[in-house]
Coordinates of C-alpha atoms and ligand atoms in Angstrom, one line a residue:
M15 CA 128.2 103.6 62.2
S16 CA 124.9 104.8 63.3
V17 CA 123.3 108.5 62.9
T18 CA 121.7 110.1 65.1
L19 CA 119.2 113.5 64.1
D20 CA 116.9 115.8 66.4
G21 CA 113.7 117.5 64.9
S22 CA 110.0 118.3 66.4
P23 CA 107.8 116.2 67.0
A24 CA 105.0 116.5 64.8
A25 CA 103.5 112.9 65.4
E26 CA 102.9 110.8 68.3
G27 CA 104.4 107.4 67.8
I28 CA 107.8 105.0 68.4
A29 CA 108.6 103.2 64.4
E30 CA 111.1 101.3 62.7
G31 CA 111.0 101.1 59.0
T32 CA 112.8 101.1 56.0
V33 CA 113.7 104.6 54.4
F34 CA 111.5 105.2 51.5
L35 CA 113.4 108.9 49.9
L36 CA 110.8 110.8 48.0
D37 CA 111.2 112.7 45.5
W38 CA 108.7 115.1 44.6
G39 CA 110.5 119.0 43.7
I40 CA 109.7 120.5 42.0
P41 CA 109.8 119.4 38.0
V42 CA 112.1 120.4 35.4
V43 CA 110.3 123.4 33.4
P44 CA 112.4 123.4 29.2
H45 CA 111.7 127.9 28.0
E46 CA 110.3 127.7 24.5
T47 CA 108.1 131.1 23.6
L48 CA 105.2 130.6 21.3
E49 CA 104.2 131.5 18.1
E50 CA 100.9 134.0 17.9
G51 CA 98.6 131.6 16.6
A52 CA 99.8 129.8 19.8
I53 CA 98.5 131.6 22.4
E54 CA 95.1 131.1 23.1
G55 CA 95.0 127.4 23.2
E56 CA 98.0 128.0 25.8
V57 CA 95.9 129.8 27.1
E58 CA 93.4 127.0 27.4
R59 CA 95.4 124.7 27.9
F60 CA 96.6 126.7 31.3
H61 CA 92.1 127.2 32.2
S62 CA 92.2 123.5 31.6
A63 CA 94.9 122.5 33.9
R64 CA 93.4 124.8 36.8
A65 CA 89.8 122.3 36.0
W66 CA 91.2 119.3 36.5
A67 CA 93.9 120.8 39.5
A68 CA 90.5 121.9 41.3
E69 CA 88.9 118.4 40.4
R70 CA 91.8 116.5 42.3
L71 CA 91.5 119.1 45.3
E72 CA 87.8 118.4 45.8
E73 CA 88.7 114.6 45.6
M74 CA 91.2 114.4 48.5
K75 CA 88.4 116.7 50.5
K76 CA 86.0 113.9 50.4
V77 CA 88.3 110.8 50.8
T78 CA 89.3 113.0 53.4
E79 CA 87.0 113.9 54.6
E80 CA 85.6 110.8 54.2
R81 CA 88.5 109.3 56.6
L82 CA 89.3 112.4 58.5
G83 CA 86.7 114.0 59.1
A84 CA 84.7 117.5 58.2
V85 CA 88.0 120.1 59.4
E86 CA 90.9 118.2 58.0
A87 CA 88.6 117.9 55.0
R88 CA 89.4 121.7 54.4
I89 CA 93.3 121.5 54.7
F90 CA 92.6 120.9 51.0
D91 CA 90.8 124.7 51.1
P92 CA 93.5 127.9 51.0
Q93 CA 94.7 125.8 47.4
I94 CA 91.4 125.8 45.7
L95 CA 91.6 129.5 47.0
M96 CA 94.7 129.9 45.6
L97 CA 93.5 128.6 42.1
E98 CA 90.7 130.4 42.3
D99 CA 93.5 134.1 42.7
V100 CA 92.9 136.8 40.8
E101 CA 96.9 137.6 41.4
L102 CA 98.2 133.4 40.0
V103 CA 96.1 133.6 37.2
D104 CA 96.2 137.0 35.9
G105 CA 99.7 137.2 35.9
T106 CA 100.1 134.1 34.2
L107 CA 97.2 134.6 31.6
R108 CA 99.9 138.1 31.0
Y109 CA 103.1 136.3 31.5
I110 CA 101.4 133.6 28.2
R111 CA 100.0 136.1 26.7
E112 CA 102.5 139.6 26.5
N113 CA 105.7 137.0 27.6
R114 CA 104.1 134.2 24.7
L115 CA 105.1 132.0 27.0
T116 CA 104.0 128.7 27.3
A117 CA 101.0 127.3 30.7
Q118 CA 104.3 126.1 31.9
R119 CA 106.5 127.9 32.2
A120 CA 103.8 131.4 32.5
F121 CA 102.1 129.2 35.4
E122 CA 106.1 128.6 37.0
W123 CA 107.1 132.6 37.1
R124 CA 104.0 133.7 38.5
M125 CA 104.2 130.9 40.9
L126 CA 107.9 132.4 41.8
E127 CA 106.9 135.2 42.5
L128 CA 104.1 134.9 45.1
Q129 CA 106.9 132.3 46.5
A130 CA 109.6 135.1 46.5
M131 CA 107.0 137.5 47.9
W132 CA 105.7 134.6 50.4
S133 CA 109.4 133.4 52.0
R134 CA 110.6 137.4 52.6
T135 CA 109.1 136.3 56.0
R136 CA 110.0 133.3 58.1
N137 CA 106.8 133.5 59.9
P138 CA 105.5 129.8 60.3
M139 CA 102.1 130.3 59.1
V140 CA 103.8 131.9 56.4
L141 CA 105.5 129.1 55.0
D142 CA 102.3 126.3 55.9
R143 CA 100.6 128.6 53.5
L144 CA 103.8 128.8 50.8
N145 CA 104.0 125.0 51.5
D146 CA 100.2 124.4 50.0
L147 CA 101.5 126.4 46.8
E148 CA 104.5 124.3 46.1
D149 CA 102.2 121.3 46.5
L150 CA 100.2 123.5 43.4
M151 CA 102.3 124.2 41.7
I152 CA 103.4 120.7 41.2
R153 CA 100.7 119.1 40.8
V154 CA 99.3 122.0 38.2
L155 CA 102.8 121.9 36.4
R156 CA 103.5 118.3 36.1
R157 CA 99.6 117.7 34.1
L158 CA 101.3 120.9 32.0
L159 CA 103.7 119.0 30.9
G160 CA 102.0 115.3 31.2
D161 CA 103.1 113.6 33.8
N162 CA 102.3 112.2 36.6
D163 CA 101.0 113.8 39.8
P164 CA 103.2 113.1 42.5
T165 CA 100.6 112.1 44.6
D166 CA 99.9 108.5 43.3
L167 CA 102.8 107.9 44.9
P168 CA 105.3 105.0 43.9
G169 CA 105.3 101.2 45.5
Q170 CA 104.3 101.9 49.0
A171 CA 106.1 99.0 50.3
E172 CA 105.3 97.7 53.3
G173 CA 107.4 99.0 56.5
V174 CA 108.9 102.5 55.3
I175 CA 110.1 105.5 56.3
V176 CA 109.1 107.8 54.1
V177 CA 112.0 110.4 54.5
A178 CA 112.5 113.4 52.1
P179 CA 113.2 117.3 52.3
N180 CA 109.3 118.3 52.6
L181 CA 106.2 117.0 52.4
T182 CA 102.8 118.5 51.6
P183 CA 98.9 117.4 52.6
S184 CA 98.1 115.8 49.1
L185 CA 101.0 113.3 49.7
V186 CA 100.2 112.5 53.1
V187 CA 96.4 112.2 52.8
R188 CA 97.9 109.3 50.4
M189 CA 99.5 107.7 52.8
H190 CA 98.6 104.5 54.7
P191 CA 99.6 104.1 58.2
D192 CA 100.2 100.2 56.7
H193 CA 103.1 101.0 54.3
V194 CA 104.7 104.0 55.5
R195 CA 105.2 103.9 59.2
G196 CA 106.9 106.6 60.3
I197 CA 107.8 110.7 58.4
A198 CA 110.8 112.1 58.4
T199 CA 111.5 115.2 57.0
D200 CA 114.7 117.9 56.9
H201 CA 111.8 121.1 57.2
G202 CA 108.1 121.2 57.9
T203 CA 106.5 122.3 61.4
R204 CA 104.2 121.0 63.5
T205 CA 101.4 123.3 62.3
A206 CA 102.2 122.2 59.1
H207 CA 99.5 121.1 57.0
W208 CA 100.5 118.2 56.5
A209 CA 101.4 117.5 59.8
I210 CA 98.4 117.6 61.2
L211 CA 96.7 115.6 58.4
A212 CA 100.0 112.6 59.9
R213 CA 98.4 113.1 63.2
S214 CA 94.6 112.0 62.7
L215 CA 96.0 108.8 60.1
E216 CA 98.2 108.3 64.0
I217 CA 101.9 107.8 62.2
P218 CA 104.8 108.9 63.8
S219 CA 106.2 111.8 62.8
V220 CA 109.1 114.8 63.5
V221 CA 109.9 117.3 61.7
G222 CA 112.9 119.6 61.2
L223 CA 115.5 117.1 61.4
G224 CA 117.8 119.5 58.5
T225 CA 119.7 117.2 56.8
V226 CA 117.0 114.1 57.0
S227 CA 116.9 114.0 53.3
R228 CA 120.3 114.0 52.3
Q229 CA 121.9 111.7 55.6
A230 CA 119.4 109.1 54.2
R231 CA 120.2 106.5 51.8
E232 CA 117.2 104.3 50.1
G233 CA 116.3 101.3 51.6
Q234 CA 118.6 102.0 54.7
H235 CA 117.6 100.6 58.5
A236 CA 116.2 103.3 61.0
V237 CA 113.8 104.3 64.1
L238 CA 112.0 106.8 64.3
D239 CA 110.8 108.8 67.9
G240 CA 107.9 110.8 67.0
R241 CA 107.3 111.4 70.3
I242 CA 111.1 113.3 71.8
G243 CA 111.5 114.0 67.6
R244 CA 115.1 111.8 67.1
V245 CA 115.4 109.7 64.3
V246 CA 118.1 107.3 63.9
L247 CA 119.8 106.2 60.9
D248 CA 121.6 102.4 60.1
P249 CA 120.6 102.1 64.4
T250 CA 122.8 100.0 65.7
P251 CA 121.4 96.2 67.5
E252 CA 121.5 98.7 71.7
E253 CA 119.5 101.6 69.7
I254 CA 117.1 99.5 68.6
G255 CA 116.9 97.3 71.6
R256 CA 116.2 100.8 73.7
F257 CA 113.4 102.1 70.6
S258 CA 111.4 98.4 70.4
E259 CA 111.3 98.7 74.6
R260 CA 110.0 102.4 74.2
Q261 CA 107.8 100.8 71.7
Q262 CA 106.7 97.6 73.8
R263 CA 105.6 99.5 76.2
L264 CA 103.9 101.9 74.2
T265 CA 101.9 99.2 72.6
H266 CA 101.6 97.7 76.7
W267 CA 100.4 100.8 77.8
E268 CA 97.7 101.3 74.6
E269 CA 96.7 98.3 75.4
E270 CA 96.8 99.3 79.2
S271 CA 94.7 102.7 78.5
S272 CA 91.3 101.5 78.3
L273 CA 92.0 99.8 81.6
I274 CA 93.0 102.7 82.9
A275 CA 91.1 105.4 81.5
S276 CA 88.3 104.1 84.1
L277 CA 90.8 103.7 87.6
E278 CA 89.9 106.8 88.9
S279 CA 93.1 109.3 89.1
V280 CA 94.1 109.6 92.8
T281 CA 97.4 109.5 94.8
L282 CA 98.1 105.5 96.7
D283 CA 97.6 108.4 99.3
G284 CA 94.6 109.8 98.1
Q285 CA 94.3 113.0 96.3
Y286 CA 92.5 112.5 93.7
V287 CA 94.1 114.6 90.7
E288 CA 91.8 116.3 87.4
L289 CA 92.7 115.2 84.0
R290 CA 91.7 117.0 81.2
A291 CA 92.6 117.3 77.6
N292 CA 94.3 120.0 75.4
L293 CA 93.1 119.7 72.0
D294 CA 93.8 121.5 69.0
L295 CA 90.9 119.8 66.6
P296 CA 87.9 119.0 67.2
A297 CA 87.8 115.2 66.3
E298 CA 90.4 114.4 68.7
A299 CA 88.0 115.3 72.2
A300 CA 86.5 111.5 70.9
Q301 CA 90.1 110.5 71.4
A302 CA 90.6 112.6 74.1
A303 CA 87.8 110.7 76.2
A304 CA 88.2 106.9 75.2
H305 CA 91.9 107.8 77.4
G306 CA 90.4 109.4 80.5
A307 CA 89.8 112.7 80.6
V308 CA 87.3 114.1 82.3
G309 CA 87.2 117.9 80.2
V310 CA 88.8 119.4 78.0
G311 CA 91.3 121.9 80.0
L312 CA 92.4 123.6 76.4
F313 CA 90.4 123.4 73.2
R314 CA 93.5 125.8 71.2
T315 CA 91.1 127.5 68.9
E316 CA 93.2 128.7 66.2
F317 CA 92.7 125.8 63.6
L318 CA 89.5 127.9 63.1
V319 CA 91.8 130.2 61.2
V320 CA 95.2 128.6 60.3
G321 CA 95.5 128.7 56.0
R322 CA 92.5 130.2 55.9
A323 CA 91.5 132.9 53.0
A324 CA 89.0 134.2 55.1
M325 CA 87.8 135.0 59.2
P326 CA 86.1 131.8 59.9
A327 CA 82.2 132.3 60.2
E328 CA 79.9 131.9 63.8
E329 CA 77.8 129.1 62.7
E330 CA 81.3 127.2 61.5
Q331 CA 82.7 128.8 65.2
Y332 CA 79.3 127.1 67.0
E333 CA 79.4 123.7 65.4
A334 CA 83.2 123.3 66.6
Y335 CA 82.7 124.9 70.1
R336 CA 79.5 122.6 71.0
A337 CA 80.7 118.8 69.8
V338 CA 83.6 119.3 72.0
A339 CA 80.9 120.1 74.3
D340 CA 78.8 117.2 73.9
A341 CA 81.5 114.9 73.8
F342 CA 82.3 116.1 77.4
P343 CA 79.0 116.3 78.5
K344 CA 79.5 115.6 82.5
G345 CA 83.1 117.8 82.0
A346 CA 83.6 120.9 81.6
V347 CA 85.7 122.4 78.0
Y348 CA 87.6 125.3 78.7
I349 CA 87.6 127.0 75.0
R350 CA 91.2 129.0 74.6
T351 CA 90.2 132.6 72.3
F352 CA 92.5 133.0 68.8
D353 CA 95.5 132.9 70.8
L354 CA 96.8 134.7 67.0
G355 CA 100.7 136.0 66.7
G356 CA 103.5 134.8 68.1
D357 CA 103.8 132.1 66.1
K358 CA 100.7 132.0 63.9
F359 CA 99.5 134.1 61.3
P360 CA 96.2 134.6 59.6
M361 CA 95.8 134.9 56.4
F362 CA 93.1 137.4 56.3
L363 CA 94.7 139.4 58.9
N364 CA 97.5 141.2 57.1
M365 CA 100.0 141.2 60.4
P366 CA 102.4 142.9 59.7
Q367 CA 105.4 142.1 60.4
E368 CA 107.1 142.2 63.4
E369 CA 110.7 142.3 64.9
N370 CA 109.7 140.0 68.0
P371 CA 106.4 138.2 67.6
F372 CA 106.6 136.9 71.2
L373 CA 107.1 140.1 72.7
G374 CA 104.3 141.8 69.8
W375 CA 100.4 141.4 68.3
R376 CA 99.7 138.6 70.2
A377 CA 96.7 136.7 71.3
I378 CA 94.4 138.7 73.2
R379 CA 95.8 142.3 72.1
V380 CA 95.7 141.1 68.8
C381 CA 91.6 140.0 69.7
L382 CA 90.9 143.1 71.1
D383 CA 92.2 144.8 68.5
E384 CA 89.6 143.4 66.3
P385 CA 86.3 143.5 66.9
E386 CA 84.9 141.8 64.6
L387 CA 87.4 138.7 64.3
F388 CA 86.7 138.9 68.5
R389 CA 82.9 139.0 68.9
T390 CA 82.3 136.4 66.1
Q391 CA 84.3 134.1 68.5
L392 CA 83.0 135.1 71.8
R393 CA 79.0 135.3 70.6
A394 CA 79.9 131.4 69.0
L395 CA 81.5 130.7 72.8
L396 CA 77.7 132.1 73.9
R397 CA 75.7 129.6 72.5
A398 CA 78.3 126.9 73.1
T399 CA 77.4 127.4 76.7
A400 CA 73.7 126.3 75.7
H401 CA 74.7 123.0 75.1
G402 CA 77.5 122.6 78.2
D403 CA 80.3 123.1 80.3
I404 CA 81.9 125.8 78.5
R405 CA 84.4 128.6 79.8
M406 CA 86.0 130.9 78.2
M407 CA 90.1 131.1 78.7
L408 CA 91.6 134.1 77.4
P409 CA 95.7 134.1 76.6
L410 CA 98.6 135.8 77.0
V411 CA 96.6 138.3 79.4
N412 CA 99.3 140.3 81.5
D413 CA 96.6 143.7 82.8
V414 CA 93.1 142.9 84.2
E415 CA 92.2 147.0 82.2
E416 CA 92.0 143.6 78.9
V417 CA 89.9 140.9 81.4
R418 CA 87.2 143.9 81.8
R419 CA 86.6 144.9 78.5
V420 CA 85.8 141.4 77.3
R421 CA 83.4 141.3 79.9
A422 CA 82.7 144.5 78.3
M423 CA 82.4 142.7 75.5
L424 CA 80.5 139.5 76.1
E425 CA 77.7 141.3 78.4
E426 CA 76.8 143.7 75.4
E427 CA 77.3 139.7 73.0
E428 CA 74.7 139.1 75.7
D429 CA 72.0 141.7 75.0
R430 CA 71.9 141.4 71.3
L431 CA 71.6 137.5 71.8
D432 CA 68.8 138.4 74.4
R433 CA 67.1 140.3 71.6
D434 CA 67.6 137.6 69.3
G435 CA 66.3 135.6 70.8
I436 CA 69.1 132.9 70.7
P437 CA 69.6 130.6 73.8
Y438 CA 73.3 130.5 75.7
N439 CA 74.2 129.9 79.6
S440 CA 74.4 133.1 81.2
G441 CA 76.3 131.4 84.3
Y442 CA 79.6 130.3 82.4
K443 CA 83.1 131.2 83.5
L444 CA 85.2 134.3 82.4
G445 CA 89.4 133.0 83.2
V446 CA 92.4 133.7 82.3
M447 CA 95.6 132.1 81.4
I448 CA 99.4 133.2 83.5
E449 CA 102.2 133.1 80.9
T450 CA 103.6 135.9 81.3
P451 CA 106.1 137.2 85.3
A452 CA 103.7 140.3 84.9
A453 CA 100.6 138.0 85.4
A454 CA 101.8 136.1 87.7
L455 CA 103.1 138.4 90.0
D456 CA 99.9 140.6 89.3
A457 CA 97.6 137.2 90.4
V458 CA 95.8 138.6 93.2
E459 CA 94.9 141.7 91.1
L460 CA 93.6 139.0 87.8
A461 CA 92.1 136.9 90.7
R462 CA 89.3 139.8 91.8
H463 CA 88.4 139.6 87.7
S464 CA 88.8 135.6 86.6
D465 CA 86.9 132.8 87.6
F466 CA 89.6 130.5 87.3
F467 CA 93.7 130.7 87.0
S468 CA 94.9 128.3 84.0
I469 CA 98.9 127.9 83.5
G470 CA 100.3 128.1 80.2
T471 CA 103.7 126.7 81.0
N472 CA 105.1 127.0 77.7
D473 CA 104.7 130.1 77.3
L474 CA 105.3 131.0 80.9
V475 CA 108.7 129.0 80.4
Q476 CA 109.6 131.4 77.7
Y477 CA 109.0 135.3 79.0
T478 CA 110.2 134.9 82.6
L479 CA 113.6 133.6 81.6
A480 CA 113.5 135.3 78.3
V481 CA 114.2 131.6 76.8
D482 CA 112.7 131.7 73.4
R483 CA 110.2 128.5 72.9
T484 CA 110.9 127.6 69.0
N485 CA 114.5 128.2 68.6
T486 CA 116.2 124.9 68.7
R487 CA 119.4 126.0 69.1
L488 CA 118.5 127.3 73.2
A489 CA 116.5 124.1 73.7
P490 CA 119.0 122.6 76.7
L491 CA 117.7 127.0 77.9
Y492 CA 114.8 126.4 77.9
N493 CA 113.7 124.5 81.3
P494 CA 110.7 125.2 83.5
F495 CA 112.2 123.2 85.8
H496 CA 114.0 127.2 86.6
P497 CA 113.9 128.5 90.5
A498 CA 112.7 131.0 89.3
V499 CA 109.6 129.5 87.1
V500 CA 108.7 127.2 89.9
R501 CA 109.0 129.8 92.1
L502 CA 105.9 131.8 90.0
L503 CA 104.0 128.6 89.5
H504 CA 104.1 128.3 93.6
Q505 CA 103.0 132.0 93.9
V506 CA 100.0 131.8 91.3
A507 CA 98.9 128.3 93.0
R508 CA 98.9 130.4 96.9
V509 CA 97.0 133.6 95.6
G510 CA 94.5 131.3 93.4
R511 CA 94.0 129.2 96.4
A512 CA 93.4 132.3 98.5
A513 CA 91.1 133.8 96.3
G514 CA 89.2 130.8 95.7
I515 CA 89.1 129.8 92.0
E516 CA 90.5 126.8 90.4
V517 CA 94.4 126.8 89.6
S518 CA 95.5 124.5 86.8
V519 CA 97.8 123.8 84.7
C520 CA 97.9 123.5 80.8
G521 CA 101.4 123.4 79.1
E522 CA 103.2 120.4 78.7
L523 CA 104.8 121.3 81.9
A524 CA 101.9 118.9 82.9
S525 CA 102.3 115.8 81.0
T526 CA 105.5 114.7 81.8
P527 CA 106.3 112.8 85.8
L528 CA 108.3 115.4 87.4
G529 CA 106.0 118.5 86.3
V530 CA 103.3 116.1 87.6
F531 CA 105.2 115.8 90.7
L532 CA 105.4 119.4 91.6
L533 CA 102.7 120.8 90.1
L534 CA 101.1 118.5 93.2
G535 CA 103.5 119.4 95.6
L536 CA 102.6 122.7 95.0
D537 CA 98.7 121.5 95.6
I538 CA 98.4 122.2 91.8
T539 CA 96.2 118.9 91.8
T540 CA 93.9 120.6 87.8
L541 CA 96.3 119.7 84.8
S542 CA 95.7 119.2 81.0
M543 CA 97.7 117.8 78.6
A544 CA 97.5 116.2 74.8
W545 CA 95.5 113.4 74.9
P546 CA 98.5 110.8 73.8
S547 CA 99.7 111.3 77.1
L548 CA 96.6 110.9 80.0
P549 CA 97.3 107.1 80.6
E550 CA 100.8 107.4 81.9
I551 CA 100.4 110.7 83.6
K552 CA 97.5 108.6 85.2
K553 CA 99.5 105.7 86.1
F554 CA 102.4 107.8 87.4
I555 CA 100.0 108.9 89.6
R556 CA 98.3 106.0 91.1
D557 CA 102.2 104.9 92.2
I558 CA 103.1 108.0 94.3
R559 CA 102.7 109.8 96.5
V560 CA 101.4 113.9 97.4
E561 CA 102.8 113.4 100.6
D562 CA 105.9 113.0 99.1
A563 CA 105.2 115.8 96.8
R564 CA 104.6 118.0 98.7
T565 CA 108.0 117.7 100.9
A566 CA 109.9 117.5 97.5
A567 CA 108.2 120.2 96.4
R568 CA 109.8 122.7 99.9
K569 CA 112.9 121.2 99.0
A570 CA 112.7 122.7 95.4
L571 CA 111.3 126.2 96.5
A572 CA 114.6 126.5 98.4
A573 CA 117.1 124.7 96.0
P574 CA 119.2 127.1 94.5
S575 CA 119.3 125.9 90.2
S576 CA 118.0 123.6 87.7
K577 CA 119.2 120.7 89.2
A578 CA 118.9 120.9 92.1
V579 CA 115.7 120.6 91.6
T580 CA 115.4 118.2 89.0
E581 CA 117.2 116.7 91.8
C582 CA 114.9 117.3 94.7
L583 CA 112.2 115.5 92.6
V584 CA 113.7 112.7 91.1
E585 CA 114.8 112.0 95.1
G586 CA 111.6 113.1 96.5
I587 CA 109.4 110.4 93.3
G588 CA 112.7 107.8 94.7
D589 CA 111.4 104.3 93.6
R590 CA 108.5 103.5 93.8
V591 CA 108.3 105.1 89.7
D592 CA 111.2 103.3 87.0
L593 CA 111.1 107.2 85.3
R594 CA 113.2 106.1 82.4
V595 CA 109.5 104.9 80.5
F596 CA 108.5 108.1 80.2
S597 CA 109.1 109.9 76.4
G598 CA 107.9 113.1 77.3
R599 CA 111.1 116.1 76.9
W600 CA 111.8 116.5 80.1
S601 CA 112.3 113.0 80.6
L602 CA 115.5 112.6 79.1
S603 CA 116.8 114.6 81.7
V604 CA 117.0 111.8 84.2
P605 CA 119.6 109.3 82.6
E606 CA 118.1 106.6 80.3
Ligands
LIG822 C1 100.8 127.6 77.1 O1 102.1 128.3 76.5 O2 101.3 127.3 77.5 C2 99.9 126.7 76.7 C3 99.6 125.7 76.8 O3 99.5 127.4 75.2 P1 100.3 127.4 74.2 O4 101.3 125.7 74.7 O5 99.0 126.8 72.9 O6 100.9 128.6 73.6
LIG823 MG1 100.7 129.8 75.4

């Protein structure tokens, strides 16, 4: 009997292989006390284990930098910093000296204390930090106990799917895509450092599967789809057939994508659709360009703050923004200012714990309250305008006052740059993301103060329907084809057109065929998506007619339910396209 488990997609791709259960748990540390004379020896041993771990991490950072790039390599910084953390070091030394514990026991106690302190919150950002802490804990404890380094992965046979409760960056960075075909974990998030590495290494991964490490058996056959977040253990021949059909289609698409990348993005009846890429890391820019993006519609800048102990310096930000601008010398690059809060909590801001973080101190609200953080980013952005068509985009705007305040700050920073003789291009554009019903309904006013609108449907759907986008239990209710969402999209498109400003969509809706059909029907012809979706979406666009989309959208606007909206779209597409070939989340509502 096959077992199907659904989790969250963490790294694209389809994999088939044999389960390799990875047990990298925290080792058992015996409780021993020391003779008075042994204390200083243990202190020494602790310091030397620390020095050894720092060296190992620096080595790993170097290998990662060579293999994947400088940004990915920084993933090891939090652990290197933790080794120097006074609270950690002094706490451990106190346990050795005052409680006469062995170095390993003292270190374990201190780490468990820190873990307990941090686990009180359920913030994914802190959870990611806990994951770093665990990684470090295992490495140092094993060293002190005289065991092997856990990152020396035992026998990586070819063609395995690694199954584990969770993973760590140092484990993943040692995996080779030739050996490890896929990763499936009980816990973890898409933003975990190890998941970011898995994406860069192109190892398909699914996280948050709950019990996969308990349900899977060593050597069992498994298939995994990192695009929809599904794992099937002991799949039936039909299931294998479905997966391998998708796999073949993907491989075929990958081969086709370089060809498609150079084709025009136009519908059968001649409507040009501008396709841009969403980037989470600057290193993705080259892939995005190779997959046919003509610009960057959303560059999320949170990678600069995730897991960092200090605010990112202006120079580092400037280099990152400039790197993306350089990758798109002819295209526009929309850089979103820090979208913190919600599910992203940088360590250095000491953000208060909130009952409803998605309704709380988030995005533009944080930036306006933290001028040092925000002004540094604005300066870096202004400097980057000298190197390309950089456009600044503000998340979660509700009120024109927020835009006015940012403009005033920008003017002041421009004056400073002028005084210092630093170049920038004063013709840059500043626009807002439409992510709340308030912004959509107040679009007329916002359009007077914005150079463009970019609709963030991921948030717009969550706020319109009052459905937490991260709550897997509510996933069936999180439906972007709800009539209320369709009407808001229509309203924003109409207002933008009347005001003569560009309206684009950069939420996930733009990476699904039904979503694209709806958006084109509403006359939104600028779309931005994660780069792996670009070829299939372009192919879809080349197979449809915008006139059909408009007719379907008109019907959808009058449809009484989400189901009816979906039906209008499916019917409008007709048999021009086989919708079953698409792997996006909402294509699943189309019968397989
Ligand atoms: C959105 O909300 O649709 C969006 C693109 O931003 P994010 O997913 O980063 O919140
Ligand atoms: Mg958003």
